[in-house]
Coordinates of C-alpha atoms in Angstrom, one line a residue:
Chain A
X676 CA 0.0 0.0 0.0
X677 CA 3.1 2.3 0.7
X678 CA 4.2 1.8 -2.5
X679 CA 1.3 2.7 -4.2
X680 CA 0.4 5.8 -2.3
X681 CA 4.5 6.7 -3.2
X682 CA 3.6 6.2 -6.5
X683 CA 0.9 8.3 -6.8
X684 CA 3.1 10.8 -4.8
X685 CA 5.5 10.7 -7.9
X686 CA 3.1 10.8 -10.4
X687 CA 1.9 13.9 -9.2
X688 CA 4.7 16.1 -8.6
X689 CA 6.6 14.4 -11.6
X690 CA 3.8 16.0 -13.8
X691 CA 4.9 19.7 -14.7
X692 CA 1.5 20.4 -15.8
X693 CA 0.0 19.6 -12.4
X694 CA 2.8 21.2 -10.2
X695 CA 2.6 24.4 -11.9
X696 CA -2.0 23.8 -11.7
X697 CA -0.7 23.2 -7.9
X698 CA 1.2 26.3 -7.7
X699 CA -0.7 28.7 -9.3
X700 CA -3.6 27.7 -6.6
X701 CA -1.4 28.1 -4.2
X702 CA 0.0 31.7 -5.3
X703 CA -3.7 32.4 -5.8
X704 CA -4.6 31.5 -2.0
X705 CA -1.1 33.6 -0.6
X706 CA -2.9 36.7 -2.3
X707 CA -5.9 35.7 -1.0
X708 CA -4.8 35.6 2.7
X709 CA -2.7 38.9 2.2
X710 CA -5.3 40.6 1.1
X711 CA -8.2 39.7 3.9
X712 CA -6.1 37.1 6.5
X713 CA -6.6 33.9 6.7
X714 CA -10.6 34.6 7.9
X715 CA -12.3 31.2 8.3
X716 CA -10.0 28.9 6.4
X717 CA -8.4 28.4 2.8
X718 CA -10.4 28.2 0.2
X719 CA -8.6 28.2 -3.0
X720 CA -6.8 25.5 -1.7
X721 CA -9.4 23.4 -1.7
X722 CA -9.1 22.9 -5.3
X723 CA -6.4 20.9 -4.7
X724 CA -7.9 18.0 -3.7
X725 CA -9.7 18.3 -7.3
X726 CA -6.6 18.3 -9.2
X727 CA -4.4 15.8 -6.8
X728 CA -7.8 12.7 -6.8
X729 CA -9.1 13.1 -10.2
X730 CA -9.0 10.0 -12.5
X731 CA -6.8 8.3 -10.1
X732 CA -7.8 4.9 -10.9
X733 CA -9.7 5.2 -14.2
X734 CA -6.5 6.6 -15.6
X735 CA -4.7 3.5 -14.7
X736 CA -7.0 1.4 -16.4
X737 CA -6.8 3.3 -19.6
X738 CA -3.0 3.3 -19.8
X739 CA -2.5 -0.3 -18.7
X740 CA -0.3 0.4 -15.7
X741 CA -2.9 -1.1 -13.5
X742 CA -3.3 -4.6 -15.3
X743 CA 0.9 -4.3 -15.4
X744 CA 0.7 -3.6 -11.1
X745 CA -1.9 -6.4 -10.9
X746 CA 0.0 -8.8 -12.2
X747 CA 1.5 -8.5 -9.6
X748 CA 0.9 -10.0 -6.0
X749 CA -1.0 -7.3 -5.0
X750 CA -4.6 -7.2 -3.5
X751 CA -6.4 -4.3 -5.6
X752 CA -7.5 -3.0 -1.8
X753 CA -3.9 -2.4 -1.8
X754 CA -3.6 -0.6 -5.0
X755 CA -7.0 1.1 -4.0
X756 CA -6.6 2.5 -0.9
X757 CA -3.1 2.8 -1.7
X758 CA -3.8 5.8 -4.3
X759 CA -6.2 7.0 -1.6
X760 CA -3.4 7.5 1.3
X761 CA -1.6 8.7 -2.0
X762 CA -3.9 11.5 -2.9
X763 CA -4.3 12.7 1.3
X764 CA -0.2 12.4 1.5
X765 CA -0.1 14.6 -1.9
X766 CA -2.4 17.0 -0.4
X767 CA -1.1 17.3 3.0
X768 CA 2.0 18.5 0.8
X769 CA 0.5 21.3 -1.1
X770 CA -1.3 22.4 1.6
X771 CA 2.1 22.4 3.8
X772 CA 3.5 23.9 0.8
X773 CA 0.5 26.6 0.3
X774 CA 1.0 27.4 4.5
X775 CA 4.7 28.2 3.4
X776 CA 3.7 30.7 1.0
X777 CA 1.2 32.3 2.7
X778 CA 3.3 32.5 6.0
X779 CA 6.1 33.5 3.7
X780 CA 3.8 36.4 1.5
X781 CA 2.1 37.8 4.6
X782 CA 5.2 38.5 6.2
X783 CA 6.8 40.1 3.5
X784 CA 4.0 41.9 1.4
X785 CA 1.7 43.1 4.8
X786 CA 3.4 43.1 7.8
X787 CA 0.2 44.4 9.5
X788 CA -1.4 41.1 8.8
X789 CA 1.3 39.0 10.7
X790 CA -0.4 38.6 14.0
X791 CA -2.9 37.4 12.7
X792 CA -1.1 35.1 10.1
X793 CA 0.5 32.9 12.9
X794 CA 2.0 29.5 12.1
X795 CA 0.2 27.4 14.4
X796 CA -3.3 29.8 12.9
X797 CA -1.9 28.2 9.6
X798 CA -1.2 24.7 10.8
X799 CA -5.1 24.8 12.0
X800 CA -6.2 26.1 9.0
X801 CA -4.2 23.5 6.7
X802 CA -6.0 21.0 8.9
X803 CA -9.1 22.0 8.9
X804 CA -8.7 22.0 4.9
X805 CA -7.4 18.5 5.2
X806 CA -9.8 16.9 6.5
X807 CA -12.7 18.7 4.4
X808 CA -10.6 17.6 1.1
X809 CA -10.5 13.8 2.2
X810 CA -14.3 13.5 1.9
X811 CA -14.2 14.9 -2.2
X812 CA -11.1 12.5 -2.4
X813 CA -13.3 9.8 -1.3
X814 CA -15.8 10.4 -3.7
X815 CA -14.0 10.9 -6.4
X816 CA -11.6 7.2 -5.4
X817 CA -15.3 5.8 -5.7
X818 CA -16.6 7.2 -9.2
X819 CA -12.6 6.7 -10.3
X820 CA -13.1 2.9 -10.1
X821 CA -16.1 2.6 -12.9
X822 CA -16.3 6.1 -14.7
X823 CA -13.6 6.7 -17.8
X824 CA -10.7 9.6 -18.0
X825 CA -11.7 12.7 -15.0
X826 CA -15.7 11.8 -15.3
X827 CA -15.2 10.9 -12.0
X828 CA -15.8 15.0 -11.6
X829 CA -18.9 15.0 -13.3
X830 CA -19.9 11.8 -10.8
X831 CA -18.9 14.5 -8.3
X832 CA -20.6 17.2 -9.6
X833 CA -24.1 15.3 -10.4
X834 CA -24.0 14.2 -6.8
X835 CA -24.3 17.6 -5.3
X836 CA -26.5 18.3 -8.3
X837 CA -29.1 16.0 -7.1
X838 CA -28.7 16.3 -3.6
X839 CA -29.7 20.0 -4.0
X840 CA -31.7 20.1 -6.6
X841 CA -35.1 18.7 -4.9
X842 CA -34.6 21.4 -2.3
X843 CA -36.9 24.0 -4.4
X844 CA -38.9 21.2 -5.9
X845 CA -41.5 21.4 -2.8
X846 CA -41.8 20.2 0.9
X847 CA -41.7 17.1 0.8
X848 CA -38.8 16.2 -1.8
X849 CA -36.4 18.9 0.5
X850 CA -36.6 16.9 3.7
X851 CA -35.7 13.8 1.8
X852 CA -33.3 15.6 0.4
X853 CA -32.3 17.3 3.1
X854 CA -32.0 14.1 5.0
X855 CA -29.6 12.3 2.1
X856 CA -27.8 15.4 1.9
X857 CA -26.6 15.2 5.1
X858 CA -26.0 11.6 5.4
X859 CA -24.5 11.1 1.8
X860 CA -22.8 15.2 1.8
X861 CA -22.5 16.1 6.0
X862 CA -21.2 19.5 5.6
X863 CA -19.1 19.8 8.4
X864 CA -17.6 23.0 10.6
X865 CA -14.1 21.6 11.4
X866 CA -12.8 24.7 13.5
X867 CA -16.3 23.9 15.8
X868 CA -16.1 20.1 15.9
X869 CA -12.4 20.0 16.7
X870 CA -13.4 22.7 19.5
X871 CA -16.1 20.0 21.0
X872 CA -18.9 21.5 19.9
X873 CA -21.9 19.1 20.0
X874 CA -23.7 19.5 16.3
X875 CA -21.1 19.6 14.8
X876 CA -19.9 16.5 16.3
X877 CA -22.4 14.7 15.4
X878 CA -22.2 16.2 11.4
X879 CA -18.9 15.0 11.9
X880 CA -19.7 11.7 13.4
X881 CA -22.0 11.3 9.7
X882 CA -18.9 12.4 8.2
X883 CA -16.9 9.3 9.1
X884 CA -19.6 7.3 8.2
X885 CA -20.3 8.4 5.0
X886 CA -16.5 8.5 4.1
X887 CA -16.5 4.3 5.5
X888 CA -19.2 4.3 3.2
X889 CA -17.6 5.8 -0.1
X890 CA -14.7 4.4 0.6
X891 CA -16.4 0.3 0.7
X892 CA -18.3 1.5 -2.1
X893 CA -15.1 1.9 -4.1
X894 CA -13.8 -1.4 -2.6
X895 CA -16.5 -3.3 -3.5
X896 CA -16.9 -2.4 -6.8
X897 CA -13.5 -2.4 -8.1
X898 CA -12.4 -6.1 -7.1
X899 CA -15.5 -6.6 -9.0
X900 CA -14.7 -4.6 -12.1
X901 CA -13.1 -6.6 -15.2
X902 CA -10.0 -5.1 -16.4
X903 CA -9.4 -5.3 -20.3
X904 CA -7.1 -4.3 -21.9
X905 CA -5.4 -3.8 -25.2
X906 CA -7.2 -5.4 -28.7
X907 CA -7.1 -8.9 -30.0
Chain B
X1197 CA -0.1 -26.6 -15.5
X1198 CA -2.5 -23.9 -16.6
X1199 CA -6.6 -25.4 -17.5
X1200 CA -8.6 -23.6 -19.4
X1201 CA -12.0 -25.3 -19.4
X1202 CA -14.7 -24.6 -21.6
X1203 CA -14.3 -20.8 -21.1
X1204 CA -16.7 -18.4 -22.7
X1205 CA -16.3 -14.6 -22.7
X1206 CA -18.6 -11.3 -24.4
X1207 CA -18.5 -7.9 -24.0
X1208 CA -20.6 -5.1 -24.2
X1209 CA -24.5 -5.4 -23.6
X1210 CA -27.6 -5.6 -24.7
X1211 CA -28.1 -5.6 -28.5
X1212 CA -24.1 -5.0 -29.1
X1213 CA -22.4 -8.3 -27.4
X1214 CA -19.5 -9.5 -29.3
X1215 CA -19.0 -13.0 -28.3
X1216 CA -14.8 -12.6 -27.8
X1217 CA -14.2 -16.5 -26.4
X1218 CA -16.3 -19.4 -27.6
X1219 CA -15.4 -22.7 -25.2
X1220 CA -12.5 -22.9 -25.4
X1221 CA -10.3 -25.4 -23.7
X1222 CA -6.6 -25.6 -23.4
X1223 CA -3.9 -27.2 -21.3
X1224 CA -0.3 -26.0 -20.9
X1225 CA 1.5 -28.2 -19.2
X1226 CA 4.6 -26.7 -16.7
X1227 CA 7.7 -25.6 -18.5
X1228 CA 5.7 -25.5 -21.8
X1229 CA 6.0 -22.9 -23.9
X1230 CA 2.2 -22.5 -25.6
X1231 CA 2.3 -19.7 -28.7
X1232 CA -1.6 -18.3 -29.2
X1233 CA -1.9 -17.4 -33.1
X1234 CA -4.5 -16.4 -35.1
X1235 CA -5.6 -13.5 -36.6
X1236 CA -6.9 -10.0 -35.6
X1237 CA -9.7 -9.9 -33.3
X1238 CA -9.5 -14.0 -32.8
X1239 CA -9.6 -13.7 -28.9
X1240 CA -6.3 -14.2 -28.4
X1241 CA -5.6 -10.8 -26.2
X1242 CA -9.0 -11.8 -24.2
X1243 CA -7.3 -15.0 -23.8
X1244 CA -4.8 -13.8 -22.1
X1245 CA -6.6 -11.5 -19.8
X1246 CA -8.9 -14.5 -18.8
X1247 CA -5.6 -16.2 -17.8
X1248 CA -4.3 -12.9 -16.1
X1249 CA -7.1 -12.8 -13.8
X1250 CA -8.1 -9.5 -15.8
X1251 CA -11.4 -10.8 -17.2
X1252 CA -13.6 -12.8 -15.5
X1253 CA -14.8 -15.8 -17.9
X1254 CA -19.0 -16.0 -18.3
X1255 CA -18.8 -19.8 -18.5
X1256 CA -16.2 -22.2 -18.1
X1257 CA -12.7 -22.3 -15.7
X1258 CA -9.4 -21.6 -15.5
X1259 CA -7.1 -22.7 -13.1
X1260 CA -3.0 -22.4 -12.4
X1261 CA -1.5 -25.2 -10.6
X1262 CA -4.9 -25.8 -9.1
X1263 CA -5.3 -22.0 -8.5
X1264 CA -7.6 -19.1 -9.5
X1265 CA -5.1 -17.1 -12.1
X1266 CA -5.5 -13.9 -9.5
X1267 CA -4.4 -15.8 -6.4
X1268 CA -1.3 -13.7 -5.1
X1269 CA 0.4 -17.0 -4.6
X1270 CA 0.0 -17.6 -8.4
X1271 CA 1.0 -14.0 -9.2
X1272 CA 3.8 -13.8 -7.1
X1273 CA 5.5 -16.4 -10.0
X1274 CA 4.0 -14.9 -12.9
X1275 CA 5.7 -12.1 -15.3
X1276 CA 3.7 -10.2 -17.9
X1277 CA 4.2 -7.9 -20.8
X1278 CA 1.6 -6.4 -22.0
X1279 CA 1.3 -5.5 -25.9
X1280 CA 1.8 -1.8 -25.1
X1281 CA 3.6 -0.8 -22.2
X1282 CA 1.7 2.0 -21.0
X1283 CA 2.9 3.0 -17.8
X1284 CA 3.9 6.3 -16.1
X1285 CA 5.5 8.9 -18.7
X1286 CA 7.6 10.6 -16.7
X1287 CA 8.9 7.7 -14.3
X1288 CA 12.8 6.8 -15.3
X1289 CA 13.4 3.7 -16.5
X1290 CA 15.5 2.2 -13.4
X1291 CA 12.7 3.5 -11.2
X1292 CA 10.2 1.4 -12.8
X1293 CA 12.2 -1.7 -12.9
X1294 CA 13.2 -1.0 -9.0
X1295 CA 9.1 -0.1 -9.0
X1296 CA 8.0 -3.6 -10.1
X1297 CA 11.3 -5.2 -8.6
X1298 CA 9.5 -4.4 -5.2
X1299 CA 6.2 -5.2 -6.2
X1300 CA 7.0 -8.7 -7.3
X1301 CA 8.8 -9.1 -3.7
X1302 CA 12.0 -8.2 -4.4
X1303 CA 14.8 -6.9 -1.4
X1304 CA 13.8 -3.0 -1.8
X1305 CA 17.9 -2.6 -1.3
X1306 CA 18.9 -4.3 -3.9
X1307 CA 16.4 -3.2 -6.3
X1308 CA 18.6 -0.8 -7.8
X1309 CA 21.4 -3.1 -8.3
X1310 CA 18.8 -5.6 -9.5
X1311 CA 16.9 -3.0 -11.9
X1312 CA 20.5 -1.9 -13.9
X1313 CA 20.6 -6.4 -13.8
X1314 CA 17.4 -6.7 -15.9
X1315 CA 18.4 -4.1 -17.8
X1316 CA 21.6 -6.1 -18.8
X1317 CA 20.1 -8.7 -20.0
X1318 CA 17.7 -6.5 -22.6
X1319 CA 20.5 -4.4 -23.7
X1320 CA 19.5 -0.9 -22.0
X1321 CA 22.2 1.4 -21.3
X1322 CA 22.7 3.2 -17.9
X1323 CA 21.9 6.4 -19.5
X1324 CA 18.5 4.6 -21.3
X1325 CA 18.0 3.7 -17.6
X1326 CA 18.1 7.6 -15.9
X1327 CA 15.9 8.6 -18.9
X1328 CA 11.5 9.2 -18.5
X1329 CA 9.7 6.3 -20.2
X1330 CA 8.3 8.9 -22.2
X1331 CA 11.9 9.7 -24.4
X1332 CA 11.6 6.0 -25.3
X1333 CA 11.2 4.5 -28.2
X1334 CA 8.9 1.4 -29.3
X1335 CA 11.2 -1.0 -29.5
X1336 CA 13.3 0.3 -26.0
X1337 CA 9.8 0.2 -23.8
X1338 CA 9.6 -3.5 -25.5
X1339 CA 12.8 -4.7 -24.0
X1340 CA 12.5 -2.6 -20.5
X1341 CA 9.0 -4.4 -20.6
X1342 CA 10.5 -7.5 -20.8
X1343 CA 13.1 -6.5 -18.6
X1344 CA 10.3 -6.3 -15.5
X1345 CA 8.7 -9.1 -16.8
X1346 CA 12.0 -11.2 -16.2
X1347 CA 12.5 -9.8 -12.8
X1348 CA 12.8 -12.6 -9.8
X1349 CA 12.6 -15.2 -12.7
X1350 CA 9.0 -15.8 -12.7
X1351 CA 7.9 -19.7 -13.3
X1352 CA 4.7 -18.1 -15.8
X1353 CA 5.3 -15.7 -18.0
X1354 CA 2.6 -13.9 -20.5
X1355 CA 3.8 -12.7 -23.2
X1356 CA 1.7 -10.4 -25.4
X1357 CA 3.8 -9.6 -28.9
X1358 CA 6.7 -9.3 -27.2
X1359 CA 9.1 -8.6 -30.4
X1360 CA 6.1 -5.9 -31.3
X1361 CA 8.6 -2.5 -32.7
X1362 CA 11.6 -4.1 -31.8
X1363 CA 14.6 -4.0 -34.6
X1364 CA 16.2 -7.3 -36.2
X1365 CA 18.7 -7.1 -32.9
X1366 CA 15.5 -6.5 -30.4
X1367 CA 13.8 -9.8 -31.8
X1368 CA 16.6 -12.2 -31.4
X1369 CA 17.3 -10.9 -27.9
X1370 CA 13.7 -11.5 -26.8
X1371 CA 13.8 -14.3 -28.3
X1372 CA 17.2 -15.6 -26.8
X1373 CA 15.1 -14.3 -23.3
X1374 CA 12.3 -16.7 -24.0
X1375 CA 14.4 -19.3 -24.7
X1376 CA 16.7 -18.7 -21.6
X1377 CA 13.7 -18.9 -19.5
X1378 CA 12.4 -22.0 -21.2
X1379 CA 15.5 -23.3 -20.4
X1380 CA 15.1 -23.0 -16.8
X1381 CA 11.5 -24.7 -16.8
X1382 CA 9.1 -21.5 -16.6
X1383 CA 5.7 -22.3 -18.2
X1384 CA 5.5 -19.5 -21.1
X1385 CA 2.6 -18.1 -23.1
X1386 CA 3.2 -16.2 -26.1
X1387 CA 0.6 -14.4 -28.1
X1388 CA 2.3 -13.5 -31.5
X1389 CA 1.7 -12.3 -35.1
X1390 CA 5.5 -13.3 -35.7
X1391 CA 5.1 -17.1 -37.2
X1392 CA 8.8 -17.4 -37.6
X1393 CA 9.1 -16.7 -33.8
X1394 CA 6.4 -18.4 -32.8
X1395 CA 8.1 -21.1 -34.4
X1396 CA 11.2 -20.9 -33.0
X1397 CA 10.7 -21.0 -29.2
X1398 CA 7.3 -22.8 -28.9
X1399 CA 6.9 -26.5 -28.3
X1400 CA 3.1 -26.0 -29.3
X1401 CA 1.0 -23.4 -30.9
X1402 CA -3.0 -22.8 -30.4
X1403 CA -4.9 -21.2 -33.6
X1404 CA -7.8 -19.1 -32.6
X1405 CA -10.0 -18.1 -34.8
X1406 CA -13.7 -16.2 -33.8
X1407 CA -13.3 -17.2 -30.0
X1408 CA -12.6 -21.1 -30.7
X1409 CA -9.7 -22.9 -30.9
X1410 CA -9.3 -24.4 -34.6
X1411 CA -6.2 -26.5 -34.3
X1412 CA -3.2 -27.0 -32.3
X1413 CA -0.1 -27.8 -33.7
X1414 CA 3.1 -30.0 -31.5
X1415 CA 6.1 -28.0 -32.9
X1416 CA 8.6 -30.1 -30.6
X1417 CA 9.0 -33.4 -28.9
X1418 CA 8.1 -36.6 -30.3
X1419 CA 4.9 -36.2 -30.9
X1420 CA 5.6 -33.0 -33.6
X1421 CA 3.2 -33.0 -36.3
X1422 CA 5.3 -33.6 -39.7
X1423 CA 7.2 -30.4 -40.5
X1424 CA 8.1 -29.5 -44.0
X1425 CA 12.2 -30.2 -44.8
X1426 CA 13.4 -28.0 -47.7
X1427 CA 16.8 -28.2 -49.5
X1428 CA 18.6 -26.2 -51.7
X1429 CA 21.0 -27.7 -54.0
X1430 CA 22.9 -26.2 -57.7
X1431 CA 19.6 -26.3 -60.0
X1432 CA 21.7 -28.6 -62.3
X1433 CA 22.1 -31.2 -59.7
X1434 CA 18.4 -31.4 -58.6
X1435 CA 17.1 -35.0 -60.1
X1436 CA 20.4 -36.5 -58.6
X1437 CA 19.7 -35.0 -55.1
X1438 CA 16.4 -35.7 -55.3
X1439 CA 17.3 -40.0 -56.0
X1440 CA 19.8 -39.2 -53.1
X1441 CA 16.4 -38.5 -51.0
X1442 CA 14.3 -41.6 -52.7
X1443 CA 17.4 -43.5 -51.4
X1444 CA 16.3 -42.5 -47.7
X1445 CA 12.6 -43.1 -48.2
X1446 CA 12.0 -39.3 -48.9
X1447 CA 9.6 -38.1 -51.2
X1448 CA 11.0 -35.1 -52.5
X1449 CA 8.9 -32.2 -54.6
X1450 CA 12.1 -30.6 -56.6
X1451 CA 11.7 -27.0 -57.9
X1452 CA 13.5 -25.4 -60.8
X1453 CA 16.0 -23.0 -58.6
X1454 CA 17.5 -26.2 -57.0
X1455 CA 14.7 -26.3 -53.9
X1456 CA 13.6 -30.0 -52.6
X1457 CA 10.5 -30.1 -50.2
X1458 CA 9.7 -33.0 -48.5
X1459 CA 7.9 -34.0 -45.3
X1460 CA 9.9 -35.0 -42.4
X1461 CA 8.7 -36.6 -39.1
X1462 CA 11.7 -35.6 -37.0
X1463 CA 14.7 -33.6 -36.7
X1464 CA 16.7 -36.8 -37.3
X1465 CA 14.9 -37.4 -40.5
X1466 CA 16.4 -33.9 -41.9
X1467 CA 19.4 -34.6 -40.8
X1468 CA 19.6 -37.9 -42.8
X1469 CA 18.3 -36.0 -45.8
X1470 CA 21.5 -33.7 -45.4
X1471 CA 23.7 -36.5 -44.9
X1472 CA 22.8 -38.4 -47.9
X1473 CA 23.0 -35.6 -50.0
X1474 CA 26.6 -34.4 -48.8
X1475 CA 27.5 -37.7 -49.3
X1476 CA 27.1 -37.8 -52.7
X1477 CA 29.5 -35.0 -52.8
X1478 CA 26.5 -32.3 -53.9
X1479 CA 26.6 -28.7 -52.6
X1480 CA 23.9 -28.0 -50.2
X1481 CA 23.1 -24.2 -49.9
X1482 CA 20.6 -24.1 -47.9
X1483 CA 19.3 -26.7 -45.7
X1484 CA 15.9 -26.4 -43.1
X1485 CA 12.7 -27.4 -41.7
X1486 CA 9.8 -26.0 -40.5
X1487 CA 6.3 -26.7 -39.2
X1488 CA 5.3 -23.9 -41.7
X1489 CA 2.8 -22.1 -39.0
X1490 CA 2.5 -19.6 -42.1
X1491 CA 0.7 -21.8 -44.4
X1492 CA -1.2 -23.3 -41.3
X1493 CA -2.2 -20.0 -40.1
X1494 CA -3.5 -19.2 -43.9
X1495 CA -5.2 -22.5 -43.9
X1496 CA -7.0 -21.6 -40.9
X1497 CA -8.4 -18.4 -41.7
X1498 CA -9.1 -19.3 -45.0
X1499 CA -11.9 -21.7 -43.0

């Protein structure tokens, strides 16, 4: 599993065209923060997750380095939640990486923001980011283990699509949606559950669950999932 | 020993299935070396994936040594190159042999020492080696392909067109490879369009031909089917070369440019042809026999 979460390590940040994506988020969120401090958390950043867990798997498939790894004696749980670790180890990086900058650009470009700007302020807010990037991850691992190229996105995407959708479609359709929403989507206040407080424990308590949930999801259905490959 | 019984395979759904293996059964015995021919979109590649533990057959069973083909225990002795080697661009090339090295339970502090090893024996540089995978050419990601399929000296190896892009030089080294591990008693699979190959390193070959297998052939042992002996002598000379074969109960078809074909049940059969020519003091320019898979394979399509 080490190795493939290394691997996917690699394969990130050996990719020009996603360190300089990577970078350009992160120069994005350093303005950000020296222009209004770091407020309630990055969010820029976020996008990382986006760019680091997209196609992670499907891509694989396509290129024929997965049949080539499972040839191998390798479970595919391994290889799965191998690229999993790998994605959250990739964005721990960049968002280390992005608290550098930010630390770094605040103290150079306005002073009068440093206070404010405080290392362990940036640790907490890099954590806090995290944690509400491991949950998209998730969901894209899942979607990545049946859906083609980066439609894994658009698995993403229609998800929220329907869980919000129904909201304006009358009464009755918004609690049920309400309801899935916040079993299959828990939006979760980080800064307040780490801080103990009692909703948002329990939002973060559905939180595990539904992230158990995406992630046997993704389990399930890839050591079901026929892998073919070239033309005969 | 590898048993493929009565497997069936389609894909896609609905109204567009394409029936890809039709029952087919096959045995390879352990240290054989099985070459799959047939022609474009036979089954040949779904074969393979069945027996990779990639595709999952509708109907029928395969089994390694008793095993399912994705049992780690299986695939801890198997090495496989794929058609296309497809993997990361921008990886070097002694990082993905150290990569796979690992994988396939190699010592993680020798797999440096053992990656520039494989490399050796396919002919890649140490400079080829610090290079992406993506400066490659065909014929180099062929050989560091069957470089990492070599590694740890797998008892099964599957072998999808492994001389696919490879220059004169490239084919004789993987074949020389094959051969070397035949030598040491690994159970091979080859899939193929090169005949003359095939030919060369397999003790049998399987024709399939719309999902079915249509014919196997013995190329070695004594049970061979009769290969085709062909001599080449001054034209001049022919008739009297040709009695020299009569002599040795060998019906001989004799061409205008000197060429004899006959049938020959054994090695030792061509080399009495040779003998009783040379005997009889005539040149011999070119002397060899074949199973001529090339004519078979045009047989069999022509079905």
């Amino acid at each position: 599993m080490i190795e493939m979460a290394r691997r996917l390590i690699r394969q990130k940040f050996g990719s020009r065209g996603l360190v300089v994506a990577l970078a350009v988020l992160a120069l994005m969120e350093t303005f950000g923060v020296a222009h209004r401090g770091v407020g309630d958390g990055f969010t820029i950043a976020t996008w990382g997750i986006f760019i680091l867990a997209a196609g992670s798997v499907s891509r694989d498939v396509a290129s024929g380095a997965l049949q080539m790894i499972l040839a191998r004696p390798i479970r595919r749980t391994q290889y799965l939640f191998g690229r999993y670790f790998g994605i959250l180890a990739a964005f721990a990086i960049f968002l280390f990486a992005t608290s550098l900058l930010a630390f770094a650009g605040v103290r150079l470009a306005m002073p009068s923001l440093a206070a404010d700007v405080s290392p362990g302020r940036l640790a907490a807010l890099a954590g806090t980011t995290f944690l509400s990037g491991a949950f998209p991850a998730a969901i894209l691992l899942f979607f990545s283990t049946f859906l083609p190229g980066i439609a894994d996105l658009l698995g993403l995407l229609m998800l929220n699509l329907v869980l919000h959708l129904p909201a304006s479609a009358g009464s009755a359709f918004a609690r049920i949606s309400e309801t899935a929403r916040e079993n299959l989507l828990p939006d979760v206040d980080w800064s307040e559950a780490l801080g103990g407080s009692g909703p948002a424990l329990a939002a973060a308590g559905r939180w595990v669950f539904a992230l158990t949930v995406y992630l046997a999801l993704a389990a399930v259905v890839f050591s079901r999932r026929e892998l073919p490959y070239g033309n005969d | 020993m590898i048993s493929v019984r009565e497997v069936s395979k389609t894909y896609g759904r609905f109204g567009r299935r394409v029936q890809a293996l039709d029952g087919v059964g096959l045995e390879v015995a352990r240290g054989e070396t099985l070459g799959l021919i047939g022609p474009n979109g036979a089954g040949k590649t779904t074969l393979l994936s069945c027996l990779l533990g990639f595709l999952r057959p509708d109907r029928g069973a395969i089994t390694v040594d008793g095993r399912a083909p994705d049992d780690l225990s299986v695939r801890a002795r198997t090495g496989y190159l794929p058609e296309r080697l497809g993997f990361d661009r921008e990886l070097p090339g002694r990082a993905f042999l150290a990569f796979h090295w690992r994988l396939a339970g190699g010592d993680p502090e020798s797999a440096r020492t053992e990656a520039e090893a494989a490399a050796d024996r396919v002919g890649l540089d140490r400079e080829a080696l610090s290079r992406p995978l993506r400066g490659y050419s065909r014929g180099m990601l062929q050989r560091i392909g069957l470089a990492q399929a070599l590694l740890r000296d797998p008892a099964l190896l599957f072998l999808d067109e492994p001389a696919s892009g490879t220059d004169p030089r490239g084919v004789s080294l993987v074949r020389d490879r094959i051969l070397e591990a035949k030598s040491r008693g690994a159970t091979i699979v080859l899939n193929s369009h090169q005949l003359p190959e095939v030919e060369r390193v397999c003790d049998r070959v399987a024709f399939l031909d719309g999902g079915r297998v249509t014919k196997t052939e013995t190329l070695r042992g004594t049970s061979a089917t009769r290969r085709r002996g062909l001599l080449r002598v001054p034209a001049e000379r022919t008739s009297e070369a040709a009695a020299c074969l009569a002599g040795e109960s060998l019906t001989p078809r004799a061409d205008s440019d000197g060429s004899l074909r006959f049938v020959v049940a054994s090695d030792e059969d061509m080399a009495r042809a040779v003998r009783a020519v040379a005997v009889a003091g005539i040149p011999i320019y070119e002397a060899r026999s074949s199973a001529e898979l090339e004519e078979l394979f045009a047989t069999e399509a022509a079905r």
